Amino acid sequence: MSSIRLFLVAGILATLTLFNFVAALRGYQTSMEEADLLFDNQLLDFARLVGRLDLTDTHEELRLGNNLAFQVWDQDALIAHSYHAPVEPISAFSNGFDFSNFDGYRWRTYTRHETLSGHWVIVAERTDLRYVLAENVVLESILPILLSIPLVGLLIWLIVSHGLRPLAVLSAELKNKHVNDLSPVQAQNTRRELAQVVQSINGFMARLNQSVEREKRFSADAAHELRTPISALKVQLHNLSGEIDTGSDTWQQLQHGVERMQHLVEQLLTLYRMNPDKFAENCQQVDLYQVCEDVIARQYSLVESRQQHLALEGDHCRITGDVFALDTLVSNLLSNASKYTPAEGNILVRVHRQGGRIMLDVEDDGPGIPEAERERIFERFYHSEKSPQEGDPPGCGLGLTIVSHVAHLHQADVSVGVSSFGKGSRFTVSFPEAPI
Ligand code: ADP
């Protein structure tokens, strides 16, 4: 996947380097032209100086540096020359600058006719050495540019990273959003360009939210509308029970079907009633142990009718939550424990404090839940082939979905394991403790 940061850094650095290089090249050319002019002027001065030399001195004494040479000609006779100069004319006898090759090098020459003495003075300077200094000066000005490229690259990297930080913040916020959270993204102090993206995301979220809400409302309304005809059906069934044989299979199946429908509708309504807004409204300090006592008191007769042994252990621990939602959570766990545990089985409900959390355990010594199934049991409408106890409303696969939904609203975690009875299942819900 290509990176915006890498693209910007590479692009800016390449542009800067190219511009610097072109500027340095241009600088090099101008410096060389100026150096040329300067050296030519020096050569001219040197020619004037040689013209004024006392030629009675022996030319052998005139040992100049490696880079300079001269000749003084009287007609066709060489009357003086420097150590390096050859004995034939370095250049043609005509005033001005030129180039010439001798002594294995290329030389810049200047020829001058001395009007007083009638001599021709030819001076020469080695071209390779004359530019060494100029080149050094130019190189010294280019070198810092070359060396600064990594530093400039690092600076650009930091600036671009800083500029892209709001993008990282936005991406982190979107990543941390819960799957059910369709609230607008809060991108504060964001850049103008990103504000448009945030606006588009929020617009999309709002449309998605509306559509999800519509779906939810439809399901809740449908469940609500079904309540009345189902109640009417139940009344009709009750009236009929006095007139026909209630022992027949058809009658049993009809009654079973109506009960299943009623249970499903009630569970659906419970699920849609518990939304985060309602939860926030009803949030208060709740004694979880007390909630368990209330649920047990309500369900005790059913448990007793199955001769199951039910115990409640633990302490009065307080959590922050919605009593109605917590009551539903405990109620669903307990009714499942009773539903799937055979007659005379054991059920244990425990509330205790552990590692700064409040733990609710609901255990039984029923058939348990195979490990492969443990993830799936929380999915909507998932229910296994396990047959519940007689007299219990048939499963519709929403009980544990509601448990995990309520747990999520309370920032609690639900886990399933093997019960302390050695067989059967244990559901553990770990809640954050209410602040004192
Ligand atoms: P249902 O309405 O079918 O009980 P739930 O969502 O409450 O739906 O449970 C899903 C499935 O999890 C059940 O069909 C059952 O197989 C399994 N289950 C839940 N609680 C228990 C338990 N205490 N013991 C064994 N199996 C359980």
Short mmCIF file of C-alpha atoms and ligand atoms in Angstrom, two decimals:
data_model
loop_
_atom_site.label_atom_id
_atom_site.label_comp_id
_atom_site.label_asym_id
_atom_site.label_seq_id
_atom_site.Cartn_x
_atom_site.Cartn_y
_atom_site.Cartn_z
CA MET A 1 0.00 0.00 0.00
CA SER A 2 1.46 3.38 -0.98
CA SER A 3 2.06 5.93 1.76
CA ILE A 4 1.06 9.62 1.57
CA ARG A 5 3.90 10.48 3.98
CA LEU A 6 6.52 8.71 1.85
CA PHE A 7 5.14 10.28 -1.33
CA LEU A 8 5.23 13.82 0.17
CA VAL A 9 8.70 13.42 1.70
CA ALA A 10 10.21 11.91 -1.47
CA GLY A 11 8.46 14.48 -3.70
CA ILE A 12 9.51 17.55 -1.67
CA LEU A 13 13.06 16.26 -1.16
CA ALA A 14 13.51 15.44 -4.87
CA THR A 15 12.20 18.90 -5.89
CA LEU A 16 14.44 20.68 -3.38
CA THR A 17 17.51 18.68 -4.42
CA LEU A 18 16.83 19.30 -8.11
CA PHE A 19 16.45 23.06 -7.57
CA ASN A 20 19.59 23.19 -5.42
CA PHE A 21 21.52 21.22 -8.02
CA VAL A 22 20.42 23.52 -10.87
CA ALA A 23 21.25 26.60 -8.73
CA ALA A 24 24.68 25.15 -7.87
CA LEU A 25 25.35 24.35 -11.55
CA ARG A 26 24.42 27.88 -12.54
CA GLY A 27 26.60 29.23 -9.72
CA TYR A 28 29.48 27.06 -10.90
CA GLN A 29 29.21 28.41 -14.46
CA THR A 30 29.10 32.06 -13.34
CA SER A 31 31.98 31.57 -10.91
CA MET A 32 34.05 29.95 -13.65
CA GLU A 33 33.35 32.84 -16.07
CA GLU A 34 34.30 35.38 -13.40
CA ALA A 35 37.42 33.41 -12.49
CA ASP A 36 38.37 33.31 -16.20
CA LEU A 37 38.15 37.08 -16.43
CA LEU A 38 40.16 37.52 -13.24
CA PHE A 39 42.94 35.13 -14.35
CA ASP A 40 43.09 36.75 -17.82
CA ASN A 41 43.59 40.14 -16.17
CA GLN A 42 46.36 38.68 -14.02
CA LEU A 43 47.98 37.19 -17.14
CA LEU A 44 47.80 40.62 -18.78
CA ASP A 45 49.55 42.21 -15.76
CA PHE A 46 52.14 39.45 -15.87
CA ALA A 47 52.81 40.23 -19.57
CA ARG A 48 53.29 43.94 -18.73
CA LEU A 49 55.68 42.96 -15.94
CA VAL A 50 57.73 40.71 -18.25
CA GLY A 51 57.81 43.57 -20.81
CA ARG A 52 59.53 45.74 -18.24
CA LEU A 53 62.10 43.07 -17.23
CA ASP A 54 65.80 43.87 -17.45
CA LEU A 55 66.77 41.40 -20.11
CA THR A 56 70.48 41.59 -19.23
CA ASP A 57 69.58 39.25 -16.35
CA THR A 58 70.05 35.65 -17.21
CA HIS A 59 66.68 34.03 -17.88
CA GLU A 60 67.84 30.88 -16.09
CA GLU A 61 67.26 32.78 -12.85
CA LEU A 62 63.60 33.35 -13.71
CA ARG A 63 62.16 30.30 -12.11
CA LEU A 64 58.47 30.87 -11.83
CA GLY A 65 55.91 28.48 -10.41
CA ASN A 66 54.83 25.42 -12.41
CA ASN A 67 51.81 27.21 -13.72
CA LEU A 68 53.45 30.19 -15.49
CA ALA A 69 55.79 30.56 -18.46
CA PHE A 70 56.94 33.37 -20.70
CA GLN A 71 59.04 34.13 -23.79
CA VAL A 72 60.46 37.43 -25.09
CA TRP A 73 61.15 37.54 -28.79
CA ASP A 74 63.14 40.08 -30.81
CA GLN A 75 62.10 39.43 -34.39
CA ASP A 76 62.78 35.69 -34.73
CA ALA A 77 65.26 35.46 -31.88
CA LEU A 78 64.25 34.24 -28.45
CA ILE A 79 66.01 36.65 -26.09
CA ALA A 80 64.52 35.50 -22.79
CA HIS A 81 62.24 32.76 -21.53
CA SER A 82 61.19 31.16 -18.32
CA TYR A 83 62.34 27.77 -17.10
CA HIS A 84 59.31 25.93 -18.50
CA ALA A 85 58.99 27.69 -21.81
CA PRO A 86 60.05 25.90 -25.01
CA VAL A 87 62.48 27.48 -27.48
CA GLU A 88 59.97 27.77 -30.30
CA PRO A 89 57.14 30.41 -30.10
CA ILE A 90 54.37 29.40 -27.71
CA SER A 91 51.81 31.25 -29.76
CA ALA A 92 51.53 33.28 -32.97
CA PHE A 93 52.92 36.83 -32.91
CA SER A 94 49.62 38.68 -32.74
CA ASN A 95 48.23 40.70 -29.81
CA GLY A 96 45.66 38.98 -27.60
CA PHE A 97 44.63 35.84 -25.75
CA ASP A 98 44.78 32.32 -27.12
CA PHE A 99 45.35 28.67 -26.14
CA SER A 100 48.40 26.53 -26.78
CA ASN A 101 49.73 23.04 -25.95
CA PHE A 102 53.27 22.40 -24.78
CA ASP A 103 55.18 20.65 -22.02
CA GLY A 104 52.39 18.07 -21.96
CA TYR A 105 49.69 20.58 -20.79
CA ARG A 106 47.15 23.00 -22.16
CA TRP A 107 48.00 26.66 -21.56
CA ARG A 108 46.19 29.98 -21.78
CA THR A 109 48.44 32.45 -23.59
CA TYR A 110 48.63 36.21 -23.98
CA THR A 111 50.80 37.88 -26.64
CA ARG A 112 51.75 41.54 -26.47
CA HIS A 113 53.89 43.72 -28.70
CA GLU A 114 56.06 46.17 -26.73
CA THR A 115 56.04 49.32 -28.84
CA LEU A 116 59.11 50.88 -27.17
CA SER A 117 61.47 47.93 -27.43
CA GLY A 118 59.79 46.26 -30.43
CA HIS A 119 59.82 42.92 -28.55
CA TRP A 120 57.06 40.33 -28.55
CA VAL A 121 56.17 39.16 -25.04
CA ILE A 122 54.26 35.87 -24.78
CA VAL A 123 53.05 34.77 -21.37
CA ALA A 124 51.23 31.50 -20.59
CA GLU A 125 49.39 29.95 -17.67
CA ARG A 126 48.47 26.29 -17.22
CA THR A 127 44.68 25.98 -17.61
CA ASP A 128 44.34 22.93 -15.30
CA LEU A 129 45.98 24.74 -12.37
CA ARG A 130 44.30 28.10 -12.90
CA TYR A 131 40.86 26.60 -12.15
CA VAL A 132 41.84 24.51 -9.13
CA LEU A 133 41.17 27.36 -6.76
CA ALA A 134 37.90 28.37 -8.41
CA GLU A 135 36.72 24.77 -8.37
CA ASN A 136 37.59 24.44 -4.71
CA VAL A 137 35.54 27.52 -3.90
CA VAL A 138 32.54 26.24 -5.85
CA LEU A 139 32.83 22.74 -4.36
CA GLU A 140 32.91 24.20 -0.88
CA SER A 141 29.63 25.94 -1.55
CA ILE A 142 28.01 22.79 -3.03
CA LEU A 143 29.24 20.39 -0.36
CA PRO A 144 27.02 21.77 2.45
CA ILE A 145 24.02 21.42 0.12
CA LEU A 146 24.87 17.76 -0.54
CA LEU A 147 25.55 17.01 3.11
CA SER A 148 22.36 18.73 4.24
CA ILE A 149 20.08 16.50 2.09
CA PRO A 150 19.62 13.80 4.80
CA LEU A 151 18.99 16.48 7.43
CA VAL A 152 16.50 18.30 5.21
CA GLY A 153 14.88 14.91 4.48
CA LEU A 154 14.52 14.26 8.22
CA LEU A 155 13.05 17.73 8.78
CA ILE A 156 10.56 17.26 5.95
CA TRP A 157 9.66 13.84 7.39
CA LEU A 158 8.97 15.39 10.80
CA ILE A 159 6.93 18.26 9.33
CA VAL A 160 4.90 15.94 7.10
CA SER A 161 4.34 13.54 10.03
CA HIS A 162 3.15 16.45 12.15
CA GLY A 163 0.85 17.59 9.33
CA LEU A 164 -0.58 14.08 8.97
CA ARG A 165 -1.11 13.57 12.71
CA PRO A 166 -4.82 14.56 12.59
CA LEU A 167 -5.27 11.75 10.05
CA ALA A 168 -3.76 9.25 12.51
CA VAL A 169 -5.97 10.62 15.31
CA LEU A 170 -9.06 10.28 13.12
CA SER A 171 -8.11 6.75 12.10
CA ALA A 172 -7.53 5.77 15.77
CA GLU A 173 -10.91 7.22 16.73
CA LEU A 174 -12.66 5.27 13.98
CA LYS A 175 -10.77 2.09 14.91
CA ASN A 176 -11.74 2.40 18.59
CA LYS A 177 -15.40 2.92 17.81
CA HIS A 178 -17.59 0.08 18.95
CA VAL A 179 -19.44 -1.73 16.20
CA ASN A 180 -22.78 -0.42 17.56
CA ASP A 181 -21.58 3.15 18.06
CA LEU A 182 -22.83 5.20 15.13
CA SER A 183 -22.43 8.57 16.86
CA PRO A 184 -20.61 11.33 14.92
CA VAL A 185 -16.83 11.38 14.97
CA GLN A 186 -15.47 14.10 17.27
CA ALA A 187 -12.49 15.47 15.37
CA GLN A 188 -11.46 18.57 17.30
CA ASN A 189 -8.90 21.11 16.01
CA THR A 190 -8.68 19.22 12.79
CA ARG A 191 -7.26 20.63 9.54
CA ARG A 192 -9.62 22.11 6.95
CA GLU A 193 -8.95 19.32 4.42
CA LEU A 194 -9.68 16.64 7.02
CA ALA A 195 -12.79 18.44 8.26
CA GLN A 196 -14.39 17.64 4.90
CA VAL A 197 -13.56 13.95 5.31
CA VAL A 198 -14.94 14.00 8.89
CA GLN A 199 -18.07 15.72 7.58
CA SER A 200 -18.54 13.03 4.94
CA ILE A 201 -17.94 10.23 7.47
CA ASN A 202 -20.43 11.80 9.89
CA GLY A 203 -22.98 12.22 7.10
CA PHE A 204 -22.56 8.57 6.23
CA MET A 205 -22.81 7.56 9.92
CA ALA A 206 -26.03 9.59 10.29
CA ARG A 207 -27.59 7.87 7.27
CA LEU A 208 -26.47 4.48 8.57
CA ASN A 209 -27.84 5.29 12.02
CA GLN A 210 -31.20 6.30 10.56
CA SER A 211 -31.39 3.09 8.59
CA VAL A 212 -30.40 0.94 11.62
CA GLU A 213 -32.91 2.81 13.79
CA ARG A 214 -35.62 2.22 11.18
CA GLU A 215 -34.82 -1.50 11.17
CA LYS A 216 -34.83 -1.63 14.97
CA ARG A 217 -38.08 0.29 15.21
CA PHE A 218 -39.65 -2.00 12.65
CA SER A 219 -38.63 -5.13 14.63
CA ALA A 220 -39.75 -3.57 17.93
CA ASP A 221 -43.04 -2.38 16.43
CA ALA A 222 -43.64 -5.76 14.81
CA ALA A 223 -42.95 -7.53 18.14
CA HIS A 224 -45.23 -5.08 19.91
CA GLU A 225 -48.03 -5.52 17.37
CA LEU A 226 -47.74 -9.30 17.68
CA ARG A 227 -48.25 -9.17 21.44
CA THR A 228 -52.02 -8.52 21.29
CA PRO A 229 -52.97 -11.27 18.80
CA ILE A 230 -50.76 -13.76 20.70
CA SER A 231 -52.48 -12.88 23.99
CA ALA A 232 -55.85 -13.26 22.24
CA LEU A 233 -54.69 -16.66 20.90
CA LYS A 234 -53.74 -17.74 24.42
CA VAL A 235 -57.17 -16.73 25.75
CA GLN A 236 -58.87 -18.64 22.93
CA LEU A 237 -56.72 -21.69 23.69
CA HIS A 238 -57.63 -21.46 27.35
CA ASN A 239 -61.36 -21.25 26.46
CA LEU A 240 -61.00 -24.20 24.10
CA SER A 241 -59.24 -26.34 26.70
CA GLY A 242 -62.56 -26.89 28.48
CA GLU A 243 -64.24 -28.15 25.32
CA ILE A 244 -61.74 -30.51 23.64
CA ASP A 245 -59.26 -33.27 24.51
CA THR A 246 -56.18 -31.46 25.76
CA GLY A 247 -54.14 -34.67 25.87
CA SER A 248 -53.84 -34.93 22.07
CA ASP A 249 -50.52 -34.27 20.30
CA THR A 250 -52.04 -31.59 18.07
CA TRP A 251 -53.26 -29.67 21.12
CA GLN A 252 -49.86 -29.94 22.81
CA GLN A 253 -48.06 -28.72 19.68
CA LEU A 254 -50.49 -25.83 19.29
CA GLN A 255 -49.99 -24.73 22.89
CA HIS A 256 -46.22 -25.17 22.58
CA GLY A 257 -46.17 -23.07 19.41
CA VAL A 258 -48.13 -20.21 20.95
CA GLU A 259 -45.91 -20.20 24.06
CA ARG A 260 -42.79 -20.17 21.91
CA MET A 261 -44.16 -17.24 19.92
CA GLN A 262 -44.97 -15.31 23.10
CA HIS A 263 -41.50 -15.98 24.54
CA LEU A 264 -39.85 -14.84 21.32
CA VAL A 265 -41.89 -11.64 21.18
CA GLU A 266 -41.13 -10.83 24.85
CA GLN A 267 -37.38 -11.46 24.34
CA LEU A 268 -37.36 -9.30 21.20
CA LEU A 269 -39.07 -6.46 23.04
CA THR A 270 -36.60 -6.78 25.93
CA LEU A 271 -33.67 -6.63 23.52
CA TYR A 272 -34.88 -3.49 21.75
CA ARG A 273 -35.93 -1.78 24.98
CA MET A 274 -32.32 -1.80 26.21
CA ASN A 275 -30.59 0.85 24.18
CA PRO A 276 -27.66 3.00 25.38
CA ASP A 277 -29.83 6.15 25.78
CA LYS A 278 -32.33 4.41 28.05
CA PHE A 279 -29.47 2.77 29.92
CA ALA A 280 -27.83 6.13 30.62
CA GLU A 281 -31.17 7.51 31.87
CA ASN A 282 -31.77 4.62 34.27
CA CYS A 283 -28.20 4.24 35.53
CA GLN A 284 -27.85 4.08 39.30
CA GLN A 285 -26.00 2.24 42.06
CA VAL A 286 -27.33 -1.31 42.22
CA ASP A 287 -26.77 -4.08 44.78
CA LEU A 288 -26.13 -7.06 42.47
CA TYR A 289 -26.68 -9.56 45.29
CA GLN A 290 -30.09 -8.01 45.92
CA VAL A 291 -30.97 -8.33 42.22
CA CYS A 292 -30.06 -12.05 42.37
CA GLU A 293 -32.24 -12.49 45.49
CA ASP A 294 -35.22 -10.90 43.70
CA VAL A 295 -34.78 -13.03 40.57
CA ILE A 296 -34.41 -16.22 42.65
CA ALA A 297 -37.53 -15.36 44.63
CA ARG A 298 -39.46 -15.04 41.36
CA GLN A 299 -38.14 -18.21 39.77
CA TYR A 300 -37.94 -20.33 42.93
CA SER A 301 -41.26 -22.14 42.43
CA LEU A 302 -40.20 -23.33 38.95
CA VAL A 303 -36.83 -24.55 40.27
CA GLU A 304 -38.53 -26.22 43.19
CA SER A 305 -41.02 -27.98 40.93
CA ARG A 306 -38.01 -29.63 39.25
CA GLN A 307 -36.55 -30.56 42.63
CA GLN A 308 -33.37 -28.69 41.70
CA HIS A 309 -31.10 -27.43 44.50
CA LEU A 310 -30.50 -23.72 44.18
CA ALA A 311 -28.04 -21.78 46.37
CA LEU A 312 -27.05 -18.11 46.51
CA GLU A 313 -23.62 -17.21 47.89
CA GLY A 314 -21.47 -14.15 48.22
CA ASP A 315 -21.64 -10.53 49.38
CA HIS A 316 -23.69 -7.42 48.77
CA CYS A 317 -21.59 -5.79 46.04
CA ARG A 318 -22.58 -2.56 44.35
CA ILE A 319 -22.22 -1.82 40.67
CA THR A 320 -23.42 1.05 38.50
CA GLY A 321 -26.24 -0.04 36.21
CA ASP A 322 -29.86 -0.36 35.21
CA VAL A 323 -31.87 -2.56 37.61
CA PHE A 324 -34.29 -3.71 34.92
CA ALA A 325 -31.46 -4.73 32.57
CA LEU A 326 -29.49 -6.47 35.33
CA ASP A 327 -32.63 -8.29 36.46
CA THR A 328 -33.10 -9.56 32.89
CA LEU A 329 -29.44 -10.67 32.71
CA VAL A 330 -29.61 -12.68 35.97
CA SER A 331 -33.05 -13.98 35.07
CA ASN A 332 -31.91 -15.28 31.65
CA LEU A 333 -28.80 -16.97 33.12
CA LEU A 334 -30.77 -18.55 35.94
CA SER A 335 -33.64 -19.71 33.75
CA ASN A 336 -31.11 -21.26 31.34
CA ALA A 337 -29.36 -23.04 34.24
CA SER A 338 -32.66 -24.43 35.41
CA LYS A 339 -33.92 -25.13 31.90
CA TYR A 340 -30.92 -27.24 30.87
CA THR A 341 -30.21 -28.96 34.22
CA PRO A 342 -31.99 -32.24 34.85
CA ALA A 343 -34.34 -32.73 37.82
CA GLU A 344 -32.57 -32.84 41.20
CA GLY A 345 -29.59 -31.04 39.69
CA ASN A 346 -27.61 -28.25 41.39
CA ILE A 347 -27.55 -24.56 40.60
CA LEU A 348 -25.28 -22.03 42.29
CA VAL A 349 -25.47 -18.24 42.00
CA ARG A 350 -22.52 -16.31 43.49
CA VAL A 351 -21.70 -12.60 43.73
CA HIS A 352 -18.21 -11.70 44.91
CA ARG A 353 -15.41 -9.19 44.58
CA GLN A 354 -12.21 -10.25 42.78
CA GLY A 355 -9.26 -8.16 41.64
CA GLY A 356 -11.19 -4.88 41.73
CA ARG A 357 -14.14 -6.32 39.76
CA ILE A 358 -17.53 -7.62 40.82
CA MET A 359 -18.08 -11.16 39.61
CA LEU A 360 -21.40 -12.87 39.04
CA ASP A 361 -21.24 -16.65 38.58
CA VAL A 362 -24.21 -18.79 37.58
CA GLU A 363 -23.27 -22.48 37.63
CA ASP A 364 -25.09 -25.74 37.17
CA ASP A 365 -24.28 -29.43 36.89
CA GLY A 366 -26.30 -29.95 33.73
CA PRO A 367 -24.94 -31.15 30.35
CA GLY A 368 -22.56 -28.18 29.97
CA ILE A 369 -21.63 -26.48 26.71
CA PRO A 370 -19.06 -28.02 24.36
CA GLU A 371 -16.06 -25.74 23.80
CA ALA A 372 -16.75 -25.44 20.06
CA GLU A 373 -20.22 -24.04 20.82
CA ARG A 374 -19.22 -21.49 23.47
CA GLU A 375 -18.65 -18.58 21.06
CA ARG A 376 -21.79 -19.20 19.05
CA ILE A 377 -24.30 -19.38 21.91
CA PHE A 378 -24.25 -15.55 22.17
CA GLU A 379 -25.27 -15.11 18.53
CA ARG A 380 -28.85 -14.05 17.81
CA PHE A 381 -31.27 -16.94 17.36
CA TYR A 382 -28.60 -19.55 18.00
CA HIS A 383 -29.89 -22.50 19.96
CA SER A 384 -28.63 -26.04 20.06
CA GLU A 385 -30.58 -29.24 19.84
CA LYS A 386 -30.39 -29.62 23.65
CA SER A 387 -33.89 -30.15 24.93
CA PRO A 388 -34.94 -27.94 27.82
CA GLN A 389 -36.88 -29.19 30.83
CA GLU A 390 -40.57 -29.68 30.55
CA GLY A 391 -42.72 -26.71 31.47
CA ASP A 392 -40.13 -24.18 30.37
CA PRO A 393 -40.75 -21.87 27.44
CA PRO A 394 -38.97 -23.34 24.43
CA GLY A 395 -35.70 -21.60 23.51
CA CYS A 396 -35.64 -18.99 20.78
CA GLY A 397 -31.89 -18.27 20.94
CA LEU A 398 -32.14 -14.69 22.23
CA GLY A 399 -31.54 -15.22 25.97
CA LEU A 400 -27.74 -15.10 25.85
CA THR A 401 -27.78 -12.36 23.17
CA ILE A 402 -29.62 -10.22 25.72
CA VAL A 403 -27.11 -11.24 28.43
CA SER A 404 -24.16 -10.14 26.31
CA HIS A 405 -25.97 -6.91 25.29
CA VAL A 406 -26.68 -5.99 28.93
CA ALA A 407 -23.09 -6.87 29.87
CA HIS A 408 -21.79 -4.62 27.13
CA LEU A 409 -23.97 -1.72 28.33
CA HIS A 410 -22.40 -2.20 31.80
CA GLN A 411 -18.86 -2.51 30.42
CA ALA A 412 -18.81 -6.05 31.73
CA ASP A 413 -17.29 -9.20 30.20
CA VAL A 414 -19.11 -12.51 29.91
CA SER A 415 -17.26 -15.81 29.81
CA VAL A 416 -18.36 -19.45 29.75
CA GLY A 417 -16.53 -22.34 31.32
CA VAL A 418 -16.93 -25.56 33.23
CA SER A 419 -18.74 -25.27 36.56
CA SER A 420 -17.15 -25.95 39.93
CA PHE A 421 -19.49 -28.97 40.25
CA GLY A 422 -17.10 -30.79 37.92
CA LYS A 423 -19.64 -30.96 35.10
CA GLY A 424 -22.14 -28.51 33.71
CA SER A 425 -21.60 -24.91 32.71
CA ARG A 426 -20.50 -21.77 34.47
CA PHE A 427 -21.39 -18.29 33.18
CA THR A 428 -19.23 -15.53 34.67
CA VAL A 429 -20.01 -11.84 34.23
CA SER A 430 -17.27 -9.49 35.46
CA PHE A 431 -18.50 -5.93 36.20
CA PRO A 432 -16.51 -2.84 37.07
CA GLU A 433 -17.10 -1.93 40.71
CA ALA A 434 -19.25 1.15 41.40
CA PRO A 435 -17.19 4.12 42.63
CA ILE A 436 -17.66 4.66 46.38
P1 ADP B 1 -32.32 -20.40 24.30
O1 ADP B 1 -33.54 -19.55 24.23
O2 ADP B 1 -32.24 -21.43 23.22
O3 ADP B 1 -32.05 -20.90 25.65
P2 ADP B 1 -30.04 -18.81 24.75
O4 ADP B 1 -29.45 -17.70 23.97
O5 ADP B 1 -30.47 -18.52 26.14
O6 ADP B 1 -31.19 -19.38 23.89
O7 ADP B 1 -28.99 -19.99 24.78
C1 ADP B 1 -28.40 -20.42 23.60
C2 ADP B 1 -27.93 -21.86 23.70
O8 ADP B 1 -26.92 -21.95 24.72
C3 ADP B 1 -29.03 -22.79 24.16
O9 ADP B 1 -29.76 -23.27 23.08
C4 ADP B 1 -28.25 -23.87 24.86
O10 ADP B 1 -27.82 -24.84 23.93
C5 ADP B 1 -27.02 -23.20 25.38
N1 ADP B 1 -27.11 -22.95 26.85
C6 ADP B 1 -27.37 -21.78 27.45
N2 ADP B 1 -27.31 -21.91 28.81
C7 ADP B 1 -26.98 -23.19 29.05
C8 ADP B 1 -26.75 -23.96 30.24
N3 ADP B 1 -26.86 -23.43 31.46
N4 ADP B 1 -26.41 -25.25 30.10
C9 ADP B 1 -26.28 -25.80 28.87
N5 ADP B 1 -26.48 -25.16 27.72
C10 ADP B 1 -26.82 -23.86 27.79
#
